[in-house]
Every structure is written in structure tokens, then in C-alpha cells.
mmCIF file of C-alpha atoms and ligand atoms in Angstrom:
data_model
loop_
_atom_site.group_PDB
_atom_site.id
_atom_site.type_symbol
_atom_site.label_atom_id
_atom_site.label_comp_id
_atom_site.label_asym_id
_atom_site.label_seq_id
_atom_site.Cartn_x
_atom_site.Cartn_y
_atom_site.Cartn_z
ATOM 1 C CA UNK A 1 122.103 76.108 77.357
ATOM 2 C CA UNK A 2 119.243 75.435 79.709
ATOM 3 C CA UNK A 3 119.121 74.029 83.236
ATOM 4 C CA UNK A 4 117.228 71.001 81.830
ATOM 5 C CA UNK A 5 120.449 69.679 80.289
ATOM 6 C CA UNK A 6 122.128 69.368 83.674
ATOM 7 C CA UNK A 7 120.084 66.307 84.709
ATOM 8 C CA UNK A 8 119.146 67.820 88.015
ATOM 9 C CA UNK A 9 116.278 66.317 89.994
ATOM 10 C CA UNK A 10 112.897 67.384 88.511
ATOM 11 C CA UNK A 11 111.734 69.063 91.676
ATOM 12 C CA UNK A 12 114.886 71.194 91.657
ATOM 13 C CA UNK A 13 114.139 72.297 88.111
ATOM 14 C CA UNK A 14 110.738 73.478 89.308
ATOM 15 C CA UNK A 15 112.411 75.565 92.001
ATOM 16 C CA UNK A 16 114.932 76.990 89.515
ATOM 17 C CA UNK A 17 112.078 78.130 87.286
ATOM 18 C CA UNK A 18 110.104 79.501 90.215
ATOM 19 C CA UNK A 19 113.123 81.563 91.294
ATOM 20 C CA UNK A 20 113.390 83.052 87.837
ATOM 21 C CA UNK A 21 116.743 81.583 86.775
ATOM 22 C CA UNK A 22 116.463 80.999 83.034
ATOM 23 C CA UNK A 23 119.931 79.794 82.077
ATOM 24 C CA UNK A 24 122.862 78.569 84.129
ATOM 25 C CA UNK A 25 125.834 80.904 84.418
ATOM 26 C CA UNK A 26 129.183 79.666 83.053
ATOM 27 C CA UNK A 27 130.426 78.424 86.430
ATOM 28 C CA UNK A 28 127.096 76.680 87.082
ATOM 29 C CA UNK A 29 127.140 75.000 83.691
ATOM 30 C CA UNK A 30 130.613 73.601 84.255
ATOM 31 C CA UNK A 31 130.719 72.990 87.991
ATOM 32 C CA UNK A 32 127.310 71.387 88.532
ATOM 33 C CA UNK A 33 127.993 68.205 86.487
ATOM 34 C CA UNK A 34 131.386 67.713 88.199
ATOM 35 C CA UNK A 35 129.890 68.296 91.642
ATOM 36 C CA UNK A 36 127.027 65.892 90.911
ATOM 37 C CA UNK A 37 129.575 63.154 90.221
ATOM 38 C CA UNK A 38 131.048 63.632 93.660
ATOM 39 C CA UNK A 39 134.428 64.869 92.458
ATOM 40 C CA UNK A 40 136.616 67.330 94.316
ATOM 41 C CA UNK A 41 136.593 70.688 92.664
ATOM 42 C CA UNK A 42 138.038 74.185 92.651
ATOM 43 C CA UNK A 43 135.597 76.689 91.197
ATOM 44 C CA UNK A 44 137.068 80.038 90.225
ATOM 45 C CA UNK A 45 134.759 82.653 88.729
ATOM 46 C CA UNK A 46 134.291 86.373 89.149
ATOM 47 C CA UNK A 47 132.213 87.989 91.876
ATOM 48 C CA UNK A 48 128.462 87.878 91.291
ATOM 49 C CA UNK A 49 128.614 85.026 88.778
ATOM 50 C CA UNK A 50 126.419 82.589 90.682
ATOM 51 C CA UNK A 51 128.951 80.422 92.489
ATOM 52 C CA UNK A 52 126.532 79.711 95.350
ATOM 53 C CA UNK A 53 124.037 77.824 93.200
ATOM 54 C CA UNK A 54 126.939 75.906 91.631
ATOM 55 C CA UNK A 55 127.331 74.047 94.885
ATOM 56 C CA UNK A 56 123.841 74.349 96.377
ATOM 57 C CA UNK A 57 122.076 72.686 93.406
ATOM 58 C CA UNK A 58 124.295 69.588 93.087
ATOM 59 C CA UNK A 59 124.330 69.166 96.869
ATOM 60 C CA UNK A 60 120.547 69.128 97.128
ATOM 61 C CA UNK A 61 120.396 66.869 94.087
ATOM 62 C CA UNK A 62 122.708 64.360 95.751
ATOM 63 C CA UNK A 63 120.894 64.434 99.078
ATOM 64 C CA UNK A 64 117.574 63.813 97.332
ATOM 65 C CA UNK A 65 119.008 60.563 95.996
ATOM 66 C CA UNK A 66 120.037 59.382 99.482
ATOM 67 C CA UNK A 67 117.902 56.928 101.388
ATOM 68 C CA UNK A 68 116.331 58.505 104.465
ATOM 69 C CA UNK A 69 118.409 57.882 107.576
ATOM 70 C CA UNK A 70 117.662 58.149 111.255
ATOM 71 C CA UNK A 71 117.729 61.791 112.362
ATOM 72 C CA UNK A 72 120.912 62.633 114.226
ATOM 73 C CA UNK A 73 123.325 65.379 115.111
ATOM 74 C CA UNK A 74 125.578 64.438 112.223
ATOM 75 C CA UNK A 75 125.201 66.734 109.223
ATOM 76 C CA UNK A 76 125.984 65.280 105.813
ATOM 77 C CA UNK A 77 127.052 68.561 104.316
ATOM 78 C CA UNK A 78 129.271 71.221 105.851
ATOM 79 C CA UNK A 79 129.683 74.632 104.224
ATOM 80 C CA UNK A 80 132.294 76.888 105.807
ATOM 81 C CA UNK A 81 132.159 80.648 105.285
ATOM 82 C CA UNK A 82 134.115 83.581 106.777
ATOM 83 C CA UNK A 83 131.293 85.728 108.203
ATOM 84 C CA UNK A 84 127.924 85.458 109.946
ATOM 85 C CA UNK A 85 126.287 87.510 107.223
ATOM 86 C CA UNK A 86 127.490 85.141 104.536
ATOM 87 C CA UNK A 87 126.408 82.106 106.567
ATOM 88 C CA UNK A 88 122.865 83.481 106.704
ATOM 89 C CA UNK A 89 122.871 84.327 103.019
ATOM 90 C CA UNK A 90 124.095 80.898 101.888
ATOM 91 C CA UNK A 91 121.555 79.221 104.162
ATOM 92 C CA UNK A 92 118.866 81.321 102.529
ATOM 93 C CA UNK A 93 119.919 80.033 99.097
ATOM 94 C CA UNK A 94 119.722 76.420 100.338
ATOM 95 C CA UNK A 95 116.302 77.188 101.764
ATOM 96 C CA UNK A 96 115.026 78.797 98.564
ATOM 97 C CA UNK A 97 115.954 75.749 96.523
ATOM 98 C CA UNK A 98 114.795 73.126 99.001
ATOM 99 C CA UNK A 99 111.787 74.494 100.885
ATOM 100 C CA UNK A 100 109.025 73.027 98.729
ATOM 101 C CA UNK A 101 110.734 69.736 97.952
ATOM 102 C CA UNK A 102 108.768 66.648 98.939
ATOM 103 C CA UNK A 103 111.639 65.165 100.886
ATOM 104 C CA UNK A 104 112.405 67.537 103.716
ATOM 105 C CA UNK A 105 115.995 68.660 103.915
ATOM 106 C CA UNK A 106 116.989 70.704 106.897
ATOM 107 C CA UNK A 107 119.658 73.347 106.531
ATOM 108 C CA UNK A 108 120.893 75.668 109.212
ATOM 109 C CA UNK A 109 123.397 78.478 109.658
ATOM 110 C CA UNK A 110 125.457 78.723 112.836
ATOM 111 C CA UNK A 111 127.804 81.529 113.842
ATOM 112 C CA UNK A 112 129.050 83.423 116.854
ATOM 113 C CA UNK A 113 127.727 86.591 118.424
ATOM 114 C CA UNK A 114 124.431 84.997 119.425
ATOM 115 C CA UNK A 115 123.785 82.564 122.248
ATOM 116 C CA UNK A 116 124.809 79.014 121.582
ATOM 117 C CA UNK A 117 121.990 77.179 123.377
ATOM 118 C CA UNK A 118 119.266 77.583 120.752
ATOM 119 C CA UNK A 119 121.768 76.475 118.121
ATOM 120 C CA UNK A 120 122.661 73.380 120.145
ATOM 121 C CA UNK A 121 119.011 72.410 120.414
ATOM 122 C CA UNK A 122 118.241 73.095 116.760
ATOM 123 C CA UNK A 123 121.123 70.947 115.532
ATOM 124 C CA UNK A 124 119.160 67.712 115.720
ATOM 125 C CA UNK A 125 118.177 66.495 112.262
ATOM 126 C CA UNK A 126 120.218 69.084 110.345
ATOM 127 C CA UNK A 127 121.401 67.712 106.984
ATOM 128 C CA UNK A 128 123.201 70.794 105.708
ATOM 129 C CA UNK A 129 125.175 72.937 108.127
ATOM 130 C CA UNK A 130 126.523 76.330 107.110
ATOM 131 C CA UNK A 131 128.987 77.622 109.666
ATOM 132 C CA UNK A 132 131.716 80.020 110.587
ATOM 133 C CA UNK A 133 134.700 78.050 111.969
ATOM 134 C CA UNK A 134 134.765 79.312 115.567
ATOM 135 C CA UNK A 135 131.150 78.544 116.426
ATOM 136 C CA UNK A 136 131.305 75.220 114.603
ATOM 137 C CA UNK A 137 134.152 74.109 116.878
ATOM 138 C CA UNK A 138 132.292 75.333 119.967
ATOM 139 C CA UNK A 139 129.280 73.243 118.976
ATOM 140 C CA UNK A 140 131.439 70.241 118.278
ATOM 141 C CA UNK A 141 133.282 70.535 121.593
ATOM 142 C CA UNK A 142 130.033 70.667 123.494
ATOM 143 C CA UNK A 143 128.869 67.532 121.659
ATOM 144 C CA UNK A 144 125.982 69.320 120.000
ATOM 145 C CA UNK A 145 127.199 68.026 116.648
ATOM 146 C CA UNK A 146 129.472 65.381 115.232
ATOM 147 C CA UNK A 147 131.358 65.847 112.018
ATOM 148 C CA UNK A 148 132.270 62.240 111.283
ATOM 149 C CA UNK A 149 129.394 61.713 108.832
ATOM 150 C CA UNK A 150 130.128 64.723 106.631
ATOM 151 C CA UNK A 151 130.061 63.566 103.008
ATOM 152 C CA UNK A 152 130.478 66.930 101.352
ATOM 153 C CA UNK A 153 132.638 69.862 102.471
ATOM 154 C CA UNK A 154 132.406 73.261 100.805
ATOM 155 C CA UNK A 155 134.646 76.235 101.447
ATOM 156 C CA UNK A 156 132.999 79.350 100.092
ATOM 157 C CA UNK A 157 135.424 82.277 99.780
ATOM 158 C CA UNK A 158 137.974 79.478 99.950
ATOM 159 C CA UNK A 159 141.122 81.598 99.761
ATOM 160 C CA UNK A 160 139.889 83.559 102.773
ATOM 161 C CA UNK A 161 139.080 80.342 104.656
ATOM 162 C CA UNK A 162 142.599 79.075 103.996
ATOM 163 C CA UNK A 163 144.421 82.227 104.924
ATOM 164 C CA UNK A 164 146.222 82.761 108.203
ATOM 165 C CA UNK A 165 143.256 84.152 110.124
ATOM 166 C CA UNK A 166 141.437 80.823 110.023
ATOM 167 C CA UNK A 167 144.414 78.474 109.869
ATOM 168 C CA UNK A 168 144.225 76.926 113.328
ATOM 169 C CA UNK A 169 140.465 76.497 113.314
ATOM 170 C CA UNK A 170 140.495 75.032 109.828
ATOM 171 C CA UNK A 171 143.161 72.505 110.785
ATOM 172 C CA UNK A 172 141.116 71.406 113.738
ATOM 173 C CA UNK A 173 137.944 71.088 111.689
ATOM 174 C CA UNK A 174 139.605 69.102 108.892
ATOM 175 C CA UNK A 175 140.873 66.572 111.460
ATOM 176 C CA UNK A 176 137.285 65.940 112.584
ATOM 177 C CA UNK A 177 136.032 65.158 109.080
ATOM 178 C CA UNK A 178 136.056 61.713 107.500
ATOM 179 C CA UNK A 179 138.816 61.259 104.928
ATOM 180 C CA UNK A 180 136.293 59.815 102.470
ATOM 181 C CA UNK A 181 134.421 62.887 101.369
ATOM 182 C CA UNK A 182 133.908 65.298 98.531
ATOM 183 C CA UNK A 183 135.516 68.720 98.949
ATOM 184 C CA UNK A 184 134.661 71.764 96.869
ATOM 185 C CA UNK A 185 136.328 75.168 97.036
ATOM 186 C CA UNK A 186 134.921 78.335 95.509
ATOM 187 C CA UNK A 187 136.181 81.897 95.210
ATOM 188 C CA UNK A 188 136.715 84.716 92.749
ATOM 189 C CA UNK A 189 140.307 85.011 93.912
ATOM 190 C CA UNK A 190 141.490 81.436 94.306
ATOM 191 C CA UNK A 191 144.577 79.945 92.765
ATOM 192 C CA UNK A 192 145.208 76.234 92.480
ATOM 193 C CA UNK A 193 148.707 77.032 93.700
ATOM 194 C CA UNK A 194 147.421 78.337 97.028
ATOM 195 C CA UNK A 195 149.269 76.535 99.776
ATOM 196 C CA UNK A 196 146.791 75.046 102.172
ATOM 197 C CA UNK A 197 144.601 73.588 99.469
ATOM 198 C CA UNK A 198 146.326 70.237 99.878
ATOM 199 C CA UNK A 199 145.235 70.081 103.497
ATOM 200 C CA UNK A 200 141.600 70.206 102.444
ATOM 201 C CA UNK A 201 141.598 68.314 99.185
ATOM 202 C CA UNK A 202 142.519 64.690 99.335
ATOM 203 C CA UNK A 203 142.336 63.861 95.670
ATOM 204 C CA UNK A 204 143.305 65.851 92.608
ATOM 205 C CA UNK A 205 140.543 68.364 92.096
ATOM 206 C CA UNK A 206 138.892 69.275 88.840
ATOM 207 C CA UNK A 207 139.811 72.934 88.352
ATOM 208 C CA UNK A 208 137.124 75.042 86.731
ATOM 209 C CA UNK A 209 138.239 78.569 86.047
ATOM 210 C CA UNK A 210 135.936 80.895 84.172
ATOM 211 C CA UNK A 211 137.987 83.504 82.383
ATOM 212 C CA UNK A 212 136.494 86.984 82.259
ATOM 213 C CA UNK A 213 135.333 87.759 78.775
ATOM 214 C CA UNK A 214 136.244 91.175 77.350
ATOM 215 C CA UNK A 215 132.621 92.263 77.321
ATOM 216 C CA UNK A 216 131.916 91.494 80.963
ATOM 217 C CA UNK A 217 134.732 93.618 82.295
ATOM 218 C CA UNK A 218 132.602 96.706 81.927
ATOM 219 C CA UNK A 219 129.946 95.367 84.316
ATOM 220 C CA UNK A 220 131.930 96.881 87.143
ATOM 221 C CA UNK A 221 132.874 100.359 85.998
ATOM 222 C CA UNK A 222 135.727 101.898 87.929
ATOM 223 C CA UNK A 223 136.470 105.525 88.608
ATOM 224 C CA UNK A 224 138.990 107.189 90.892
ATOM 225 C CA UNK A 225 139.503 110.547 92.563
ATOM 226 C CA UNK A 226 142.691 112.013 93.923
ATOM 227 C CA UNK A 227 141.687 113.527 97.248
ATOM 228 C CA UNK A 228 143.370 114.455 100.502
ATOM 229 C CA UNK A 229 142.212 112.748 103.695
ATOM 230 C CA UNK A 230 140.637 115.968 104.986
ATOM 231 C CA UNK A 231 138.486 116.378 101.865
ATOM 232 C CA UNK A 232 137.134 112.821 101.610
ATOM 233 C CA UNK A 233 133.985 113.511 103.633
ATOM 234 C CA UNK A 234 132.931 116.541 101.572
ATOM 235 C CA UNK A 235 133.790 114.687 98.328
ATOM 236 C CA UNK A 236 131.634 111.706 99.319
ATOM 237 C CA UNK A 237 128.656 113.935 100.115
ATOM 238 C CA UNK A 238 129.220 115.892 96.894
ATOM 239 C CA UNK A 239 129.201 112.695 94.818
ATOM 240 C CA UNK A 240 126.094 111.341 96.549
ATOM 241 C CA UNK A 241 124.222 114.544 95.751
ATOM 242 C CA UNK A 242 125.714 115.160 92.303
ATOM 243 C CA UNK A 243 125.098 111.616 91.056
ATOM 244 C CA UNK A 244 121.795 111.383 92.900
ATOM 245 C CA UNK A 245 122.961 108.178 94.630
ATOM 246 C CA UNK A 246 120.152 106.330 96.388
ATOM 247 C CA UNK A 247 122.130 103.332 97.581
ATOM 248 C CA UNK A 248 125.860 103.181 98.232
ATOM 249 C CA UNK A 249 128.166 100.804 100.059
ATOM 250 C CA UNK A 250 131.170 102.691 101.451
ATOM 251 C CA UNK A 251 134.297 100.817 102.548
ATOM 252 C CA UNK A 252 136.733 102.086 105.156
ATOM 253 C CA UNK A 253 139.784 100.342 106.553
ATOM 254 C CA UNK A 254 138.947 100.577 110.237
ATOM 255 C CA UNK A 255 135.907 100.234 112.476
ATOM 256 C CA UNK A 256 136.417 103.672 113.990
ATOM 257 C CA UNK A 257 136.543 105.258 110.572
ATOM 258 C CA UNK A 258 133.365 103.439 109.490
ATOM 259 C CA UNK A 259 131.541 104.864 112.523
ATOM 260 C CA UNK A 260 132.906 108.359 111.880
ATOM 261 C CA UNK A 261 131.985 108.391 108.204
ATOM 262 C CA UNK A 262 128.476 107.086 108.904
ATOM 263 C CA UNK A 263 127.795 109.634 111.614
ATOM 264 C CA UNK A 264 129.102 112.493 109.466
ATOM 265 C CA UNK A 265 126.835 111.426 106.602
ATOM 266 C CA UNK A 266 123.845 111.235 108.935
ATOM 267 C CA UNK A 267 124.589 114.698 110.294
ATOM 268 C CA UNK A 268 124.487 115.966 106.744
ATOM 269 C CA UNK A 269 121.100 114.479 105.984
ATOM 270 C CA UNK A 270 122.240 111.288 104.258
ATOM 271 C CA UNK A 271 120.837 108.326 106.118
ATOM 272 C CA UNK A 272 123.748 106.052 106.987
ATOM 273 C CA UNK A 273 124.678 103.207 109.320
ATOM 274 C CA UNK A 274 127.976 101.445 109.892
ATOM 275 C CA UNK A 275 128.638 97.721 110.031
ATOM 276 C CA UNK A 276 131.777 96.013 111.388
ATOM 277 C CA UNK A 277 133.045 93.457 113.837
ATOM 278 C CA UNK A 278 132.576 95.598 116.944
ATOM 279 C CA UNK A 279 128.825 96.017 116.394
ATOM 280 C CA UNK A 280 126.392 93.728 118.154
ATOM 281 C CA UNK A 281 124.839 90.935 116.135
ATOM 282 C CA UNK A 282 121.446 92.630 116.151
ATOM 283 C CA UNK A 283 122.953 95.907 114.917
ATOM 284 C CA UNK A 284 124.721 93.993 112.145
ATOM 285 C CA UNK A 285 121.536 92.250 111.084
ATOM 286 C CA UNK A 286 119.448 95.419 111.156
ATOM 287 C CA UNK A 287 121.928 97.520 109.208
ATOM 288 C CA UNK A 288 122.457 94.963 106.462
ATOM 289 C CA UNK A 289 118.769 94.126 106.186
ATOM 290 C CA UNK A 290 117.808 97.784 105.921
ATOM 291 C CA UNK A 291 120.442 98.326 103.284
ATOM 292 C CA UNK A 292 119.601 95.197 101.268
ATOM 293 C CA UNK A 293 115.927 96.121 101.154
ATOM 294 C CA UNK A 294 116.702 99.605 99.865
ATOM 295 C CA UNK A 295 115.721 101.377 103.077
ATOM 296 C CA UNK A 296 119.107 102.847 103.876
ATOM 297 C CA UNK A 297 120.945 105.228 101.614
ATOM 298 C CA UNK A 298 124.494 104.510 102.773
ATOM 299 C CA UNK A 299 126.069 101.549 104.541
ATOM 300 C CA UNK A 300 129.604 102.178 105.749
ATOM 301 C CA UNK A 301 131.502 98.948 106.217
ATOM 302 C CA UNK A 302 134.845 97.374 106.903
ATOM 303 C CA UNK A 303 135.992 94.384 104.875
ATOM 304 C CA UNK A 304 133.596 92.310 106.978
ATOM 305 C CA UNK A 305 131.057 92.843 104.218
ATOM 306 C CA UNK A 306 133.451 92.639 101.272
ATOM 307 C CA UNK A 307 133.212 88.867 100.805
ATOM 308 C CA UNK A 308 130.277 87.150 99.182
ATOM 309 C CA UNK A 309 127.472 89.442 100.278
ATOM 310 C CA UNK A 310 124.855 89.729 97.547
ATOM 311 C CA UNK A 311 122.917 92.982 97.397
ATOM 312 C CA UNK A 312 120.408 92.995 94.591
ATOM 313 C CA UNK A 313 121.404 95.510 91.896
ATOM 314 C CA UNK A 314 123.605 97.600 94.150
ATOM 315 C CA UNK A 315 124.528 100.574 91.922
ATOM 316 C CA UNK A 316 127.510 102.090 93.786
ATOM 317 C CA UNK A 317 130.494 101.104 95.880
ATOM 318 C CA UNK A 318 132.895 103.696 97.279
ATOM 319 C CA UNK A 319 136.372 102.876 98.531
ATOM 320 C CA UNK A 320 136.698 105.725 101.022
ATOM 321 C CA UNK A 321 140.059 104.248 101.941
ATOM 322 C CA UNK A 322 142.121 101.904 99.790
ATOM 323 C CA UNK A 323 142.422 98.339 101.016
ATOM 324 C CA UNK A 324 145.938 97.031 101.444
ATOM 325 C CA UNK A 325 145.384 93.875 99.475
ATOM 326 C CA UNK A 326 144.398 93.839 95.798
ATOM 327 C CA UNK A 327 142.194 90.826 96.586
ATOM 328 C CA UNK A 328 140.141 92.872 99.028
ATOM 329 C CA UNK A 329 139.741 95.499 96.323
ATOM 330 C CA UNK A 330 138.387 92.867 93.913
ATOM 331 C CA UNK A 331 135.857 91.654 96.491
ATOM 332 C CA UNK A 332 134.790 95.137 97.605
ATOM 333 C CA UNK A 333 134.074 96.366 94.092
ATOM 334 C CA UNK A 334 132.448 93.013 93.355
ATOM 335 C CA UNK A 335 129.493 93.942 95.577
ATOM 336 C CA UNK A 336 128.274 95.886 92.556
ATOM 337 C CA UNK A 337 127.969 94.705 88.957
ATOM 338 C CA UNK A 338 126.494 91.334 89.940
ATOM 339 C CA UNK A 339 124.335 88.918 87.981
ATOM 340 C CA UNK A 340 124.652 90.740 84.648
ATOM 341 C CA UNK A 341 123.848 94.154 86.132
ATOM 342 C CA UNK A 342 126.312 96.996 85.913
ATOM 343 C CA UNK A 343 127.601 99.228 88.658
ATOM 344 C CA UNK A 344 130.160 101.882 89.457
ATOM 345 C CA UNK A 345 132.950 101.514 91.994
ATOM 346 C CA UNK A 346 134.507 104.825 92.982
ATOM 347 C CA UNK A 347 137.885 104.888 94.717
ATOM 348 C CA UNK A 348 139.380 107.712 96.761
ATOM 349 C CA UNK A 349 143.143 107.845 96.433
ATOM 350 C CA UNK A 350 145.525 110.144 98.292
ATOM 351 C CA UNK A 351 148.642 111.286 96.455
ATOM 352 C CA UNK A 352 150.794 108.980 98.617
ATOM 353 C CA UNK A 353 148.703 105.987 97.561
ATOM 354 C CA UNK A 354 149.108 106.544 93.824
ATOM 355 C CA UNK A 355 151.627 103.772 93.401
ATOM 356 C CA UNK A 356 149.686 101.273 95.498
ATOM 357 C CA UNK A 357 146.538 101.957 93.516
ATOM 358 C CA UNK A 358 148.440 101.428 90.259
ATOM 359 C CA UNK A 359 149.570 98.041 91.550
ATOM 360 C CA UNK A 360 145.972 97.065 92.364
ATOM 361 C CA UNK A 361 144.714 98.136 88.939
ATOM 362 C CA UNK A 362 147.547 96.316 87.202
ATOM 363 C CA UNK A 363 146.641 93.100 89.038
ATOM 364 C CA UNK A 364 143.059 93.574 87.885
ATOM 365 C CA UNK A 365 144.228 94.382 84.363
ATOM 366 C CA UNK A 366 142.240 97.609 84.496
ATOM 367 C CA UNK A 367 143.039 101.230 83.793
ATOM 368 C CA UNK A 368 141.359 104.375 85.179
ATOM 369 C CA UNK A 369 141.571 108.011 84.190
ATOM 370 C CA UNK A 370 141.879 109.634 87.606
ATOM 371 C CA UNK A 371 139.933 112.784 88.420
ATOM 372 C CA UNK A 372 141.628 115.396 90.591
ATOM 373 C CA UNK A 373 139.073 116.429 93.206
ATOM 374 C CA UNK A 374 140.639 119.905 93.343
ATOM 375 C CA UNK A 375 139.125 120.593 89.939
ATOM 376 C CA UNK A 376 135.634 120.033 91.388
ATOM 377 C CA UNK A 377 133.669 122.651 93.250
ATOM 378 C CA UNK A 378 132.446 121.289 96.530
HETATM 379 P P1 ADP B 1 129.018 84.705 93.583
HETATM 380 O O1 ADP B 1 129.011 83.757 94.744
HETATM 381 O O2 ADP B 1 129.640 84.122 92.352
HETATM 382 O O3 ADP B 1 129.594 86.044 93.912
HETATM 383 P P2 ADP B 1 126.137 84.564 93.935
HETATM 384 O O4 ADP B 1 126.038 83.096 94.022
HETATM 385 O O5 ADP B 1 126.026 85.335 95.202
HETATM 386 O O6 ADP B 1 127.497 84.990 93.190
HETATM 387 O O7 ADP B 1 125.060 85.066 92.882
HETATM 388 C C1 ADP B 1 124.943 86.420 92.520
HETATM 389 C C2 ADP B 1 123.504 86.739 92.140
HETATM 390 O O8 ADP B 1 123.172 86.092 90.914
HETATM 391 C C3 ADP B 1 122.483 86.253 93.150
HETATM 392 O O9 ADP B 1 121.554 87.286 93.395
HETATM 393 C C4 ADP B 1 121.804 85.080 92.487
HETATM 394 O O10 ADP B 1 120.476 84.931 92.873
HETATM 395 C C5 ADP B 1 121.920 85.431 91.027
HETATM 396 N N1 ADP B 1 121.994 84.236 90.136
HETATM 397 C C6 ADP B 1 122.765 83.148 90.331
HETATM 398 N N2 ADP B 1 122.612 82.263 89.321
HETATM 399 C C7 ADP B 1 121.739 82.796 88.462
HETATM 400 C C8 ADP B 1 121.160 82.360 87.208
HETATM 401 N N3 ADP B 1 121.494 81.193 86.669
HETATM 402 N N4 ADP B 1 120.263 83.176 86.612
HETATM 403 C C9 ADP B 1 119.948 84.370 87.175
HETATM 404 N N5 ADP B 1 120.442 84.841 88.339
HETATM 405 C C10 ADP B 1 121.331 84.073 88.978
HETATM 406 MG MG1 MG B 2 129.705 83.834 96.643
#
């Protein structure tokens, strides 16, 4: 099917063509018409399947139909995301689709870690606000924005937004929103049974779940190595050299470990930086930007980067340490194998973690032939 069939505003179709999208992905094809009608929706589709445009396109379409209103500090659309990096990325997608439209729509991303004053000033006239919860509440409390005119609420990475870490902030935000609104939730790992959904959705949502087809499973190839903690560093360097890896995203479970792994790689001539919650905002921006543009061989990250971040044709992900939750595993490996490209996710497993890794694979309905690193010469 083509985008033309979706009845989107003509100027949006021009942008879609200009950005090189030829056909809508499955989630886009099904979610866009529902979203355009203003219905509440849960959109569940695998990582890298184009969920962002499934809400960005219908939102812009609907705003284009609105009569112009007096500029204010009352955004019409609120998109909540878990991290600063994702806020910037989603804002960029809004910008790409709206920048050359005749009617000017203003979108903006707000998040912590940078000073609040410029954000307060820039809030005037914003139609579409993309925010992390903490900074959004700070802006609201200082009267820089009002949330009573929000017509459309989106939770991207919705299961993360509704989990314990954000519970209090989310409750506070929901109370500030009008009860008459459209709410849309998107994630690769969302279940319509998730408790907490009822707090956000007021009416029965349309549930759109795109089942993985047999043939797409191979887009993210998985491999695993049994390796002791003390041999993980040498194994990582061996694999980078052996497979001639030019770009790899390495996940660790702690900030300290991310720093250690990155510095060890650098010492061994593999250019690497770490990214995690203890880094300054400018360090976070620089590291991710360098990595996204292909100017950094290895980025070592905590789960901060595991959700939603889109790195064009990233070929390799390495789980240096196993995540506790199978969901985190799904999101980490989902940084590769996006938008019809394929990728390889390599996981390091200690003997003690064998059972846990089996549980993760079973949840993903995947199987791996493990390689024992002791059989390799490095
Ligand atoms: P998700 O949120 O489902 O993980 P994204 O929305 O981040 O996925 O999209 C993944 C990548 O696919 C992005 O680089 C995006 O530009 C690209 N993409 C999205 N929709 C299409 C499409 N219809 N045709 C081609 N590429 C697309
Ligand atoms: Mg996404």
C-alpha cells in the first residue's frame, strides 16, 4: 500500500516523499487512520518498525486542520518520553515532517540537565511539546506552561513511562490534563493488561498489535558467548578486530562499568566513549552525536540508551553484561536490525547466568547456539 491511501494532508505527503519513505510500515498503515479519527490507541510493534511516524503524521495532520488560535503557553500536543536523548530524537521527527509546511507548527523538546530559563522563554507559541516528566512538571510549576489545553497525549515507550520509576510524576501530570483528550500509547513491549494503562486512557482504546512475521525475526541476529567476567574485555576487543567492527553499541549494567569498558577500549586503540546518567548533558550529546554520525567506533552505554534511540544502520550491539529484565534485552538488541536492515546482537554470558539467559531467550521465542570463548584464541 502507499501513503497516498491514508488521506493525509497533501503537504505531509510531499514531506513523506522528500524524506524517502516509500510505503508505510505495518504499524503506520494501521495506526495512522485510527489516530486521525481521534481515537485512543495502544500501538504495539517491534523495535525499529516506525512507531514514531505512526503518531507524528496523524498529529500534524490534525493540527493542520485546526483553525489558528492566539499564541499561548498551552501546547495542544504532549509527547512524554523516558530520556532526554529520545525527546530530542522525537522532536527531530516532528521537525522533519513539519518544517516546510505552509502553516507553521512549533514543536519543542524539554528535559532536565540543562538550564530551565531558555526553555521557559521558548515555551510561548509551542504547539507540540515533547518532554521528560520531571522537567515538564518543573516548567508547569513555574507557570511557564499550562497543560489544560492538551488535546492529544502520547506516551512513547509507554510501558517504561508507566512503570514504577515514573509513577508519581505521571500521576501528577495526568491530573493536569483535560479529561477530554486523545491518548495514544506506543511500545515494542506493551501489553494491554499493563496496570496503569487505565489511569491514562479514559476510553476503551483500539489495540493495534503487529505480530512479528517469521521472516522478520532474522533481522536481529543473535549470538552468545560463554565467558568469565575477567575475560570479557579481551573477548570484546578480539571480536571487534576479528569481525572488523566499525560501529558497535556496548551495553553494561552500571555506570562505573560503562566508564571502565570505554577507557579500556580506548587504551587498546579502539576509539570509545561512555554514555550514562552521571555524564553531563553536553558529554551525553557529544558522545551520541559522534556515534550516530559514524565518527566513534564504540559507544558504551547503560540502559539509558536502550529505549527508542534510532541509529541509522547500526550493525552491532554487544551485551557486555546481561540485563536483569527480558524487556531491557529486547530494547537493547533492538538498536540494531531497524527499518528493514539486519544486525547482529552479541551477548556475553557467564556460566552462572546460563539459566537467566535461557529465560530471556524463551520470552523472545529465540534460540542461540552458544560459543564457548575458551575455544577461541585471544
Ligand atoms: P520504532 O519507534 O518503532 O522503534 P522508529 O520510529 O524510530 O522505530 O523508526 C525506525 C527507523 O525507520 C527510523 O530511522 C525511521 O526514519 C525509519 N522509518 C520509519 N518509517 C519508515 C517508512 N515508512 N519507510 C522507510 N523508513 C521508515
Ligand atoms: Mg520508538
